[in-house]
Tab-separated table of N, CA and C in Angstrom:
chain	number	residue	atom	x	y	z
U	627	UNK	N	-32.987	-21.452	2.966
U	627	UNK	CA	-32.537	-22.779	2.612
U	627	UNK	C	-31.072	-22.925	3.051
U	628	UNK	N	-30.743	-24.094	3.561
U	628	UNK	CA	-29.356	-24.349	3.919
U	628	UNK	C	-28.510	-24.590	2.768
U	629	UNK	N	-27.234	-24.414	2.849
U	629	UNK	CA	-26.334	-24.561	1.703
U	629	UNK	C	-25.974	-26.038	1.532
U	630	UNK	N	-25.427	-26.284	0.322
U	630	UNK	CA	-24.967	-27.677	0.028
U	630	UNK	C	-23.779	-28.123	0.883
U	631	UNK	N	-23.178	-27.182	1.650
U	631	UNK	CA	-22.022	-27.486	2.458
U	631	UNK	C	-22.471	-27.813	3.897
U	632	UNK	N	-23.758	-27.971	4.189
U	632	UNK	CA	-24.251	-28.123	5.573
U	632	UNK	C	-23.518	-29.172	6.371
U	633	UNK	N	-23.294	-30.364	5.779
U	633	UNK	CA	-22.677	-31.421	6.534
U	633	UNK	C	-21.250	-30.972	7.044
U	634	UNK	N	-20.494	-30.317	6.177
U	634	UNK	CA	-19.169	-29.873	6.519
U	634	UNK	C	-19.281	-28.661	7.487
U	635	UNK	N	-20.274	-27.811	7.258
U	635	UNK	CA	-20.428	-26.594	8.119
U	635	UNK	C	-20.619	-27.053	9.568
U	636	UNK	N	-21.448	-28.012	9.806
U	636	UNK	CA	-21.788	-28.421	11.161
U	636	UNK	C	-20.607	-28.986	11.919
U	637	UNK	N	-19.563	-29.430	11.255
U	637	UNK	CA	-18.392	-29.975	11.888
U	637	UNK	C	-17.319	-28.952	12.193
U	638	UNK	N	-17.441	-27.768	11.597
U	638	UNK	CA	-16.425	-26.773	11.745
U	638	UNK	C	-16.682	-25.913	13.041
U	639	UNK	N	-15.627	-25.888	13.895
U	639	UNK	CA	-15.719	-25.016	15.105
U	639	UNK	C	-15.263	-23.644	14.688
U	640	UNK	N	-16.038	-22.651	15.003
U	640	UNK	CA	-15.634	-21.254	14.752
U	640	UNK	C	-15.325	-20.504	16.000
U	641	UNK	N	-14.175	-19.876	15.978
U	641	UNK	CA	-13.807	-18.954	17.107
U	641	UNK	C	-14.125	-17.541	16.661
U	642	UNK	N	-14.972	-16.911	17.491
U	642	UNK	CA	-15.376	-15.520	17.238
U	642	UNK	C	-14.502	-14.678	18.206
U	643	UNK	N	-13.737	-13.743	17.658
U	643	UNK	CA	-12.853	-12.895	18.463
U	643	UNK	C	-13.392	-11.500	18.361
U	644	UNK	N	-13.609	-10.897	19.561
U	644	UNK	CA	-14.127	-9.520	19.632
U	644	UNK	C	-13.210	-8.740	20.584
U	645	UNK	N	-12.857	-7.534	20.148
U	645	UNK	CA	-12.138	-6.613	21.014
U	645	UNK	C	-13.049	-5.603	21.628
U	646	UNK	N	-12.775	-5.229	22.861
U	646	UNK	CA	-13.570	-4.264	23.519
U	646	UNK	C	-12.823	-3.476	24.592
U	647	UNK	N	-13.216	-2.269	24.809
U	647	UNK	CA	-12.857	-1.453	25.954
U	647	UNK	C	-14.165	-1.029	26.590
U	648	UNK	N	-14.530	-1.511	27.784
U	648	UNK	CA	-15.740	-1.213	28.421
U	648	UNK	C	-16.839	-1.654	27.444
U	649	UNK	N	-17.916	-0.900	27.247
U	649	UNK	CA	-18.869	-1.172	26.199
U	649	UNK	C	-19.837	-2.353	26.526
U	650	UNK	N	-20.172	-2.600	27.807
U	650	UNK	CA	-21.077	-3.672	28.139
U	650	UNK	C	-22.418	-3.537	27.371
U	651	UNK	N	-22.867	-2.289	27.139
U	651	UNK	CA	-24.137	-2.110	26.493
U	651	UNK	C	-24.130	-2.631	25.096
U	652	UNK	N	-23.001	-2.582	24.371
U	652	UNK	CA	-22.856	-3.079	23.029
U	652	UNK	C	-22.767	-4.604	23.064
U	653	UNK	N	-21.865	-5.067	23.927
U	653	UNK	CA	-21.634	-6.499	24.004
U	653	UNK	C	-22.865	-7.295	24.415
U	654	UNK	N	-23.704	-6.722	25.270
U	654	UNK	CA	-24.884	-7.431	25.745
U	654	UNK	C	-25.809	-7.752	24.598
U	655	UNK	N	-26.130	-6.824	23.735
U	655	UNK	CA	-27.006	-7.133	22.558
U	655	UNK	C	-26.345	-8.130	21.669
U	656	UNK	N	-25.017	-7.886	21.421
U	656	UNK	CA	-24.305	-8.715	20.473
U	656	UNK	C	-24.198	-10.139	20.968
U	657	UNK	N	-23.743	-10.382	22.173
U	657	UNK	CA	-23.568	-11.722	22.648
U	657	UNK	C	-24.850	-12.459	22.812
U	658	UNK	N	-25.872	-11.757	23.238
U	658	UNK	CA	-27.200	-12.420	23.371
U	658	UNK	C	-27.625	-12.902	21.977
U	659	UNK	N	-27.488	-12.021	20.999
U	659	UNK	CA	-27.906	-12.462	19.619
U	659	UNK	C	-27.067	-13.533	19.063
U	660	UNK	N	-25.765	-13.577	19.345
U	660	UNK	CA	-24.904	-14.604	18.871
U	660	UNK	C	-25.230	-15.961	19.562
U	661	UNK	N	-25.324	-15.906	20.865
U	661	UNK	CA	-25.487	-17.120	21.649
U	661	UNK	C	-26.881	-17.731	21.499
U	662	UNK	N	-27.889	-16.981	21.089
U	662	UNK	CA	-29.238	-17.528	21.027
U	662	UNK	C	-29.771	-17.698	19.596
U	663	UNK	N	-29.072	-17.021	18.600
U	663	UNK	CA	-29.615	-17.074	17.234
U	663	UNK	C	-28.598	-17.484	16.208
U	664	UNK	N	-27.644	-18.210	16.558
U	664	UNK	CA	-26.599	-18.430	15.550
U	664	UNK	C	-26.000	-19.810	15.635
U	665	UNK	N	-24.897	-19.967	14.887
U	665	UNK	CA	-24.162	-21.163	14.751
U	665	UNK	C	-23.878	-22.000	15.994
U	666	UNK	N	-24.112	-23.284	15.997
U	666	UNK	CA	-24.027	-24.015	17.234
U	666	UNK	C	-22.600	-24.364	17.704
U	667	UNK	N	-21.646	-24.541	16.853
U	667	UNK	CA	-20.333	-24.987	17.267
U	667	UNK	C	-19.394	-23.769	17.291
U	668	UNK	N	-19.513	-22.991	18.362
U	668	UNK	CA	-18.909	-21.716	18.408
U	668	UNK	C	-18.109	-21.459	19.741
U	669	UNK	N	-17.025	-20.789	19.610
U	669	UNK	CA	-16.218	-20.369	20.753
U	669	UNK	C	-16.174	-18.845	20.683
U	670	UNK	N	-16.495	-18.196	21.798
U	670	UNK	CA	-16.472	-16.717	21.790
U	670	UNK	C	-15.308	-16.273	22.709
U	671	UNK	N	-14.459	-15.387	22.138
U	671	UNK	CA	-13.355	-14.852	22.900
U	671	UNK	C	-13.514	-13.323	22.854
U	672	UNK	N	-13.616	-12.724	24.020
U	672	UNK	CA	-13.628	-11.249	24.153
U	672	UNK	C	-12.251	-10.822	24.604
U	673	UNK	N	-11.605	-10.035	23.812
U	673	UNK	CA	-10.330	-9.479	24.136
U	673	UNK	C	-10.559	-8.129	24.828
U	674	UNK	N	-10.299	-8.053	26.100
U	674	UNK	CA	-10.580	-6.883	26.928
U	674	UNK	C	-9.349	-5.954	26.986
U	675	UNK	N	-9.510	-4.793	26.348
U	675	UNK	CA	-8.399	-3.811	26.320
U	675	UNK	C	-8.517	-2.831	27.463
U	676	UNK	N	-8.181	-3.306	28.658
U	676	UNK	CA	-8.067	-2.462	29.831
U	676	UNK	C	-9.394	-1.830	30.297
U	677	UNK	N	-10.440	-2.547	30.233
U	677	UNK	CA	-11.721	-2.085	30.694
U	677	UNK	C	-11.652	-1.732	32.188
U	678	UNK	N	-12.324	-0.640	32.599
U	678	UNK	CA	-12.302	-0.207	34.018
U	678	UNK	C	-13.681	0.124	34.548
U	679	UNK	N	-14.732	-0.032	33.696
U	679	UNK	CA	-16.078	0.235	34.066
U	679	UNK	C	-16.607	-0.883	34.964
U	680	UNK	N	-17.065	-0.667	36.201
U	680	UNK	CA	-17.506	-1.765	37.054
U	680	UNK	C	-18.645	-2.547	36.419
U	681	UNK	N	-19.550	-1.918	35.696
U	681	UNK	CA	-20.636	-2.614	35.039
U	681	UNK	C	-20.153	-3.599	33.981
U	682	UNK	N	-19.127	-3.151	33.217
U	682	UNK	CA	-18.521	-4.005	32.178
U	682	UNK	C	-17.786	-5.218	32.852
U	683	UNK	N	-17.039	-4.917	33.923
U	683	UNK	CA	-16.286	-6.011	34.591
U	683	UNK	C	-17.249	-7.055	35.147
U	684	UNK	N	-18.399	-6.600	35.741
U	684	UNK	CA	-19.403	-7.517	36.259
U	684	UNK	C	-20.003	-8.278	35.049
U	685	UNK	N	-20.266	-7.616	33.925
U	685	UNK	CA	-20.759	-8.278	32.716
U	685	UNK	C	-19.847	-9.392	32.234
U	686	UNK	N	-18.577	-9.120	32.236
U	686	UNK	CA	-17.597	-10.141	31.843
U	686	UNK	C	-17.722	-11.408	32.711
U	687	UNK	N	-17.889	-11.200	33.986
U	687	UNK	CA	-18.016	-12.370	34.866
U	687	UNK	C	-19.317	-13.110	34.518
U	688	UNK	N	-20.404	-12.426	34.221
U	688	UNK	CA	-21.690	-13.027	33.895
U	688	UNK	C	-21.629	-13.824	32.566
U	689	UNK	N	-21.006	-13.235	31.559
U	689	UNK	CA	-20.977	-13.953	30.264
U	689	UNK	C	-20.038	-15.152	30.281
U	690	UNK	N	-19.026	-15.086	31.137
U	690	UNK	CA	-18.142	-16.193	31.273
U	690	UNK	C	-18.918	-17.368	31.970
U	691	UNK	N	-19.716	-17.003	32.958
U	691	UNK	CA	-20.507	-18.041	33.668
U	691	UNK	C	-21.673	-18.540	32.809
U	692	UNK	N	-22.434	-17.621	32.234
U	692	UNK	CA	-23.706	-17.980	31.546
U	692	UNK	C	-23.520	-18.533	30.176
U	693	UNK	N	-22.479	-18.034	29.421
U	693	UNK	CA	-22.338	-18.405	28.007
U	693	UNK	C	-20.993	-19.161	27.771
U	694	UNK	N	-20.136	-19.249	28.735
U	694	UNK	CA	-18.843	-19.841	28.497
U	694	UNK	C	-17.929	-19.004	27.689
U	695	UNK	N	-18.192	-17.707	27.625
U	695	UNK	CA	-17.298	-16.746	26.886
U	695	UNK	C	-15.960	-16.659	27.577
U	696	UNK	N	-14.871	-16.717	26.762
U	696	UNK	CA	-13.537	-16.519	27.332
U	696	UNK	C	-13.215	-15.039	27.245
U	697	UNK	N	-12.988	-14.399	28.401
U	697	UNK	CA	-12.581	-12.981	28.425
U	697	UNK	C	-11.062	-13.012	28.729
U	698	UNK	N	-10.305	-12.440	27.854
U	698	UNK	CA	-8.858	-12.376	27.921
U	698	UNK	C	-8.400	-10.968	28.034
U	699	UNK	N	-7.615	-10.691	29.086
U	699	UNK	CA	-7.142	-9.312	29.286
U	699	UNK	C	-6.024	-8.994	28.298
U	700	UNK	N	-6.115	-7.849	27.671
U	700	UNK	CA	-5.049	-7.290	26.817
U	700	UNK	C	-4.574	-6.023	27.530
U	701	UNK	N	-3.541	-6.109	28.305
U	701	UNK	CA	-3.066	-5.003	29.146
U	701	UNK	C	-1.987	-4.233	28.428
U	702	UNK	N	-2.311	-3.732	27.254
U	702	UNK	CA	-1.315	-2.951	26.467
U	702	UNK	C	-2.119	-1.813	25.800
U	703	UNK	N	-1.416	-0.789	25.285
U	703	UNK	CA	-2.094	0.274	24.560
U	703	UNK	C	-2.888	-0.273	23.432
U	704	UNK	N	-3.984	0.456	23.028
U	704	UNK	CA	-4.844	0.023	21.961
U	704	UNK	C	-4.098	-0.174	20.665
U	705	UNK	N	-4.274	-1.335	20.086
U	705	UNK	CA	-3.739	-1.620	18.764
U	705	UNK	C	-4.607	-2.761	18.201
U	706	UNK	N	-5.567	-2.400	17.359
U	706	UNK	CA	-6.660	-3.310	16.943
U	706	UNK	C	-6.053	-4.556	16.340
U	707	UNK	N	-5.082	-4.441	15.441
U	707	UNK	CA	-4.458	-5.629	14.824
U	707	UNK	C	-3.767	-6.504	15.870
U	708	UNK	N	-3.053	-5.940	16.794
U	708	UNK	CA	-2.315	-6.758	17.797
U	708	UNK	C	-3.310	-7.439	18.735
U	709	UNK	N	-4.412	-6.782	19.069
U	709	UNK	CA	-5.373	-7.384	19.968
U	709	UNK	C	-6.022	-8.562	19.231
U	710	UNK	N	-6.468	-8.344	17.999
U	710	UNK	CA	-7.015	-9.490	17.228
U	710	UNK	C	-6.034	-10.622	17.079
U	711	UNK	N	-4.818	-10.344	16.733
U	711	UNK	CA	-3.820	-11.420	16.581
U	711	UNK	C	-3.681	-12.196	17.898
U	712	UNK	N	-3.638	-11.501	19.013
U	712	UNK	CA	-3.525	-12.215	20.338
U	712	UNK	C	-4.767	-13.064	20.514
U	713	UNK	N	-5.947	-12.586	20.180
U	713	UNK	CA	-7.176	-13.382	20.291
U	713	UNK	C	-7.130	-14.606	19.379
U	714	UNK	N	-6.638	-14.481	18.196
U	714	UNK	CA	-6.524	-15.633	17.265
U	714	UNK	C	-5.519	-16.679	17.781
U	715	UNK	N	-4.480	-16.225	18.397
U	715	UNK	CA	-3.549	-17.202	19.024
U	715	UNK	C	-4.199	-18.011	20.114
U	716	UNK	N	-5.175	-17.499	20.808
U	716	UNK	CA	-5.890	-18.158	21.819
U	716	UNK	C	-7.008	-19.048	21.324
U	717	UNK	N	-7.401	-18.885	20.112
U	717	UNK	CA	-8.580	-19.525	19.515
U	717	UNK	C	-8.290	-21.028	19.284
U	718	UNK	N	-9.345	-21.838	19.450
U	718	UNK	CA	-9.235	-23.275	19.252
U	718	UNK	C	-10.061	-23.713	18.063
U	719	UNK	N	-10.769	-22.849	17.387
U	719	UNK	CA	-11.577	-23.207	16.245
U	719	UNK	C	-10.757	-23.418	14.980
U	720	UNK	N	-11.370	-24.157	14.062
U	720	UNK	CA	-10.734	-24.323	12.773
U	720	UNK	C	-10.896	-23.069	11.878
U	721	UNK	N	-11.942	-22.315	12.166
U	721	UNK	CA	-12.176	-21.054	11.446
U	721	UNK	C	-12.246	-19.890	12.418
U	722	UNK	N	-11.950	-18.699	11.948
U	722	UNK	CA	-11.895	-17.513	12.740
U	722	UNK	C	-12.866	-16.455	12.229
U	723	UNK	N	-13.613	-15.870	13.137
U	723	UNK	CA	-14.464	-14.752	12.760
U	723	UNK	C	-14.017	-13.551	13.609
U	724	UNK	N	-13.566	-12.455	13.004
U	724	UNK	CA	-13.203	-11.245	13.703
U	724	UNK	C	-14.449	-10.399	13.650
U	725	UNK	N	-14.946	-9.948	14.796
U	725	UNK	CA	-16.237	-9.269	14.886
U	725	UNK	C	-16.135	-8.034	15.787
U	726	UNK	N	-16.615	-6.869	15.294
U	726	UNK	CA	-16.628	-5.699	16.092
U	726	UNK	C	-17.543	-5.929	17.317
U	727	UNK	N	-17.232	-5.215	18.366
U	727	UNK	CA	-18.011	-5.379	19.585
U	727	UNK	C	-19.388	-4.734	19.605
U	728	UNK	N	-19.784	-4.058	18.545
U	728	UNK	CA	-21.046	-3.388	18.494
U	728	UNK	C	-21.945	-3.987	17.319
U	729	UNK	N	-21.658	-5.217	16.892
U	729	UNK	CA	-22.345	-5.861	15.813
U	729	UNK	C	-23.498	-6.707	16.413
U	730	UNK	N	-24.692	-6.555	15.875
U	730	UNK	CA	-25.852	-7.354	16.337
U	730	UNK	C	-26.321	-8.274	15.198
U	731	UNK	N	-26.580	-9.524	15.539
U	731	UNK	CA	-27.033	-10.506	14.549
U	731	UNK	C	-28.487	-10.120	14.171
U	732	UNK	N	-28.723	-10.007	12.814
U	732	UNK	CA	-30.093	-9.795	12.344
U	732	UNK	C	-30.672	-10.927	11.537
U	733	UNK	N	-29.792	-11.932	11.221
U	733	UNK	CA	-30.162	-13.125	10.542
U	733	UNK	C	-29.467	-14.288	11.201
U	734	UNK	N	-30.274	-15.265	11.694
U	734	UNK	CA	-29.609	-16.381	12.406
U	734	UNK	C	-28.714	-17.255	11.548
U	735	UNK	N	-28.799	-17.199	10.258
U	735	UNK	CA	-27.942	-18.003	9.402
U	735	UNK	C	-26.715	-17.271	8.902
U	736	UNK	N	-26.395	-16.113	9.465
U	736	UNK	CA	-25.342	-15.259	8.973
U	736	UNK	C	-23.989	-16.003	8.978
U	737	UNK	N	-23.692	-16.745	10.033
U	737	UNK	CA	-22.396	-17.411	10.143
U	737	UNK	C	-22.413	-18.683	9.266
U	738	UNK	N	-23.531	-19.419	9.232
U	738	UNK	CA	-23.627	-20.597	8.342
U	738	UNK	C	-23.367	-20.145	6.894
U	739	UNK	N	-23.927	-19.017	6.498
U	739	UNK	CA	-23.764	-18.551	5.117
U	739	UNK	C	-22.289	-18.153	4.834
U	740	UNK	N	-21.669	-17.440	5.795
U	740	UNK	CA	-20.320	-17.075	5.594
U	740	UNK	C	-19.393	-18.303	5.512
U	741	UNK	N	-19.632	-19.229	6.418
U	741	UNK	CA	-18.798	-20.480	6.369
U	741	UNK	C	-19.013	-21.261	5.106
U	742	UNK	N	-20.254	-21.286	4.601
U	742	UNK	CA	-20.492	-22.024	3.351
U	742	UNK	C	-19.710	-21.404	2.201
U	743	UNK	N	-19.533	-20.102	2.189
U	743	UNK	CA	-18.651	-19.477	1.117
U	743	UNK	C	-17.231	-19.752	1.457
U	744	UNK	N	-16.812	-19.671	2.683
U	744	UNK	CA	-15.419	-19.833	3.056
U	744	UNK	C	-14.892	-21.253	2.668
U	745	UNK	N	-15.816	-22.275	2.778
U	745	UNK	CA	-15.455	-23.616	2.475
U	745	UNK	C	-15.362	-23.959	0.984
U	746	UNK	N	-15.735	-22.995	0.157
U	746	UNK	CA	-15.597	-23.198	-1.309
U	746	UNK	C	-14.133	-23.248	-1.709
U	747	UNK	N	-13.821	-24.021	-2.679
U	747	UNK	CA	-12.386	-24.072	-3.138
U	747	UNK	C	-11.959	-22.671	-3.580
U	748	UNK	N	-10.728	-22.339	-3.201
U	748	UNK	CA	-10.143	-21.038	-3.642
U	748	UNK	C	-10.528	-19.808	-2.842
U	749	UNK	N	-11.395	-19.992	-1.814
U	749	UNK	CA	-11.795	-18.856	-0.971
U	749	UNK	C	-11.067	-18.878	0.327
U	750	UNK	N	-10.493	-17.777	0.716
U	750	UNK	CA	-9.634	-17.708	1.900
U	750	UNK	C	-10.196	-16.779	2.935
U	751	UNK	N	-11.101	-15.860	2.567
U	751	UNK	CA	-11.642	-14.941	3.565
U	751	UNK	C	-12.988	-14.489	3.049
U	752	UNK	N	-13.890	-14.268	3.981
U	752	UNK	CA	-15.279	-13.874	3.665
U	752	UNK	C	-15.677	-12.745	4.650
U	753	UNK	N	-16.447	-11.851	4.146
U	753	UNK	CA	-16.959	-10.761	5.010
U	753	UNK	C	-18.491	-10.632	4.901
U	754	UNK	N	-19.066	-9.999	5.820
U	754	UNK	CA	-20.511	-9.806	5.835
U	754	UNK	C	-20.867	-8.379	5.413
U	755	UNK	N	-22.086	-8.240	4.933
U	755	UNK	CA	-22.576	-6.904	4.639
U	755	UNK	C	-23.098	-6.379	5.952
U	756	UNK	N	-22.594	-5.208	6.371
U	756	UNK	CA	-22.988	-4.598	7.652
U	756	UNK	C	-23.873	-3.392	7.374
U	757	UNK	N	-24.820	-3.155	8.292
U	757	UNK	CA	-25.792	-2.052	8.184
U	757	UNK	C	-25.662	-1.098	9.335
U	758	UNK	N	-25.936	0.201	9.066
U	758	UNK	CA	-26.088	1.153	10.183
U	758	UNK	C	-27.452	0.879	10.769
U	759	UNK	N	-27.733	1.500	11.894
U	759	UNK	CA	-29.035	1.372	12.585
U	759	UNK	C	-30.184	1.794	11.747
U	760	UNK	N	-29.972	2.766	10.840
U	760	UNK	CA	-31.048	3.253	9.992
U	760	UNK	C	-31.316	2.389	8.735
U	761	UNK	N	-30.586	1.256	8.590
U	761	UNK	CA	-30.783	0.356	7.454
U	761	UNK	C	-29.897	0.601	6.250
U	762	UNK	N	-29.153	1.678	6.257
U	762	UNK	CA	-28.176	1.864	5.143
U	762	UNK	C	-26.987	1.000	5.341
U	763	UNK	N	-26.355	0.671	4.195
U	763	UNK	CA	-25.159	-0.198	4.182
U	763	UNK	C	-23.982	0.561	4.854
U	764	UNK	N	-23.381	-0.052	5.872
U	764	UNK	CA	-22.142	0.484	6.460
U	764	UNK	C	-21.016	0.157	5.490
U	765	UNK	N	-20.913	-1.145	5.159
U	765	UNK	CA	-20.007	-1.551	4.096
U	765	UNK	C	-20.311	-2.991	3.719
U	766	UNK	N	-19.934	-3.312	2.491
U	766	UNK	CA	-20.090	-4.662	1.950
U	766	UNK	C	-18.769	-5.117	1.387
U	767	UNK	N	-17.725	-5.007	2.190
U	767	UNK	CA	-16.395	-5.326	1.778
U	767	UNK	C	-15.518	-4.164	1.775
U	768	UNK	N	-14.240	-4.342	1.676
U	768	UNK	CA	-13.245	-3.307	1.654
U	768	UNK	C	-12.358	-3.513	0.432
U	769	UNK	N	-11.801	-2.394	0.008
U	769	UNK	CA	-10.871	-2.381	-1.117
U	769	UNK	C	-9.721	-1.440	-0.839
U	770	UNK	N	-8.582	-1.833	-1.352
U	770	UNK	CA	-7.437	-0.938	-1.227
U	770	UNK	C	-7.278	-0.219	-2.569
U	771	UNK	N	-7.276	1.129	-2.502
U	771	UNK	CA	-7.254	1.921	-3.647
U	771	UNK	C	-5.927	2.584	-3.883
U	772	UNK	N	-5.922	3.657	-4.687
U	772	UNK	CA	-4.671	4.347	-4.974
U	772	UNK	C	-3.983	4.845	-3.716
U	773	UNK	N	-2.746	4.696	-3.657
U	773	UNK	CA	-1.943	5.188	-2.536
U	773	UNK	C	-2.028	4.224	-1.342
U	774	UNK	N	-2.653	3.111	-1.513
U	774	UNK	CA	-2.755	2.116	-0.411
U	774	UNK	C	-3.816	2.404	0.613
U	775	UNK	N	-4.729	3.348	0.311
U	775	UNK	CA	-5.809	3.643	1.255
U	775	UNK	C	-6.946	2.697	1.097
U	776	UNK	N	-7.472	2.149	2.173
U	776	UNK	CA	-8.615	1.249	2.132
U	776	UNK	C	-9.905	2.029	2.349
U	777	UNK	N	-10.970	1.543	1.735
U	777	UNK	CA	-12.265	2.141	1.869
U	777	UNK	C	-13.363	1.073	1.807
U	778	UNK	N	-14.509	1.404	2.311
U	778	UNK	CA	-15.628	0.486	2.255
U	778	UNK	C	-16.418	0.498	0.961
U	779	UNK	N	-16.777	-0.624	0.469
U	779	UNK	CA	-17.675	-0.730	-0.656
U	779	UNK	C	-19.122	-0.349	-0.308
U	780	UNK	N	-19.838	0.309	-1.081
U	780	UNK	CA	-21.299	0.545	-0.976
U	780	UNK	C	-21.737	1.315	0.261
U	781	UNK	N	-20.802	1.975	0.944
U	781	UNK	CA	-21.166	2.723	2.194
U	781	UNK	C	-22.253	3.776	1.886
U	782	UNK	N	-23.296	3.740	2.696
U	782	UNK	CA	-24.380	4.703	2.585
U	782	UNK	C	-25.554	4.336	1.673
U	783	UNK	N	-25.386	3.268	0.890
U	783	UNK	CA	-26.499	2.789	0.038
U	783	UNK	C	-27.620	2.221	0.803
U	784	UNK	N	-28.835	2.242	0.257
U	784	UNK	CA	-29.967	1.592	0.872
U	784	UNK	C	-29.718	0.084	0.904
U	785	UNK	N	-30.297	-0.642	1.843
U	785	UNK	CA	-30.065	-2.012	2.034
U	785	UNK	C	-30.478	-2.806	0.770
U	786	UNK	N	-31.452	-2.407	0.043
U	786	UNK	CA	-31.915	-3.123	-1.111
U	786	UNK	C	-31.279	-2.658	-2.435
U	787	UNK	N	-30.365	-1.728	-2.353
U	787	UNK	CA	-29.712	-1.230	-3.559
U	787	UNK	C	-28.652	-2.302	-4.048
U	788	UNK	N	-28.739	-2.716	-5.270
U	788	UNK	CA	-27.802	-3.735	-5.739
U	788	UNK	C	-26.382	-3.221	-6.004
U	789	UNK	N	-26.142	-1.935	-5.869
U	789	UNK	CA	-24.813	-1.371	-6.129
U	789	UNK	C	-24.465	-1.456	-7.573
U	790	UNK	N	-23.228	-1.736	-7.824
U	790	UNK	CA	-22.692	-1.718	-9.212
U	790	UNK	C	-23.164	-3.052	-9.986
U	791	UNK	N	-23.649	-3.998	-9.271
U	791	UNK	CA	-24.058	-5.284	-9.863
U	791	UNK	C	-25.512	-5.317	-10.242
U	792	UNK	N	-25.981	-4.321	-10.949
U	792	UNK	CA	-27.423	-4.254	-11.311
U	792	UNK	C	-27.771	-5.212	-12.400
């Protein structure tokens, strides 16, 4: 079922920013799933951190042509935050989605659902529950704990485990 925010969701342009170094095999699955199974009003920006693999470079040309993906060169040493920030500066969407380059869409309404929560009053950031390939939860949010260390919520739990909210 669609959310009560559908009318507003459909008008929001979302910029998806992904960082990569080579990794065409990951991006191929991800971009195909995003472009064919997801939100209609989307801009995809791939931040390329000095890729040198000929297969990946050819892949960048293809996704630019076939999907309209913007591939932007980041010719600096790896710094995940700086690369994402540069991608956000290039984004034209009203909303931003920061996405790892190895994420595959498993539910076509994933972005609609995240946007519906993001548009609620008082909400400023939303994250998705991510799964490992074997179905266990990779994480369902992050928390900063003692000493300023961040860690993932629910890492390793079965997908149907309700966690602490039983």
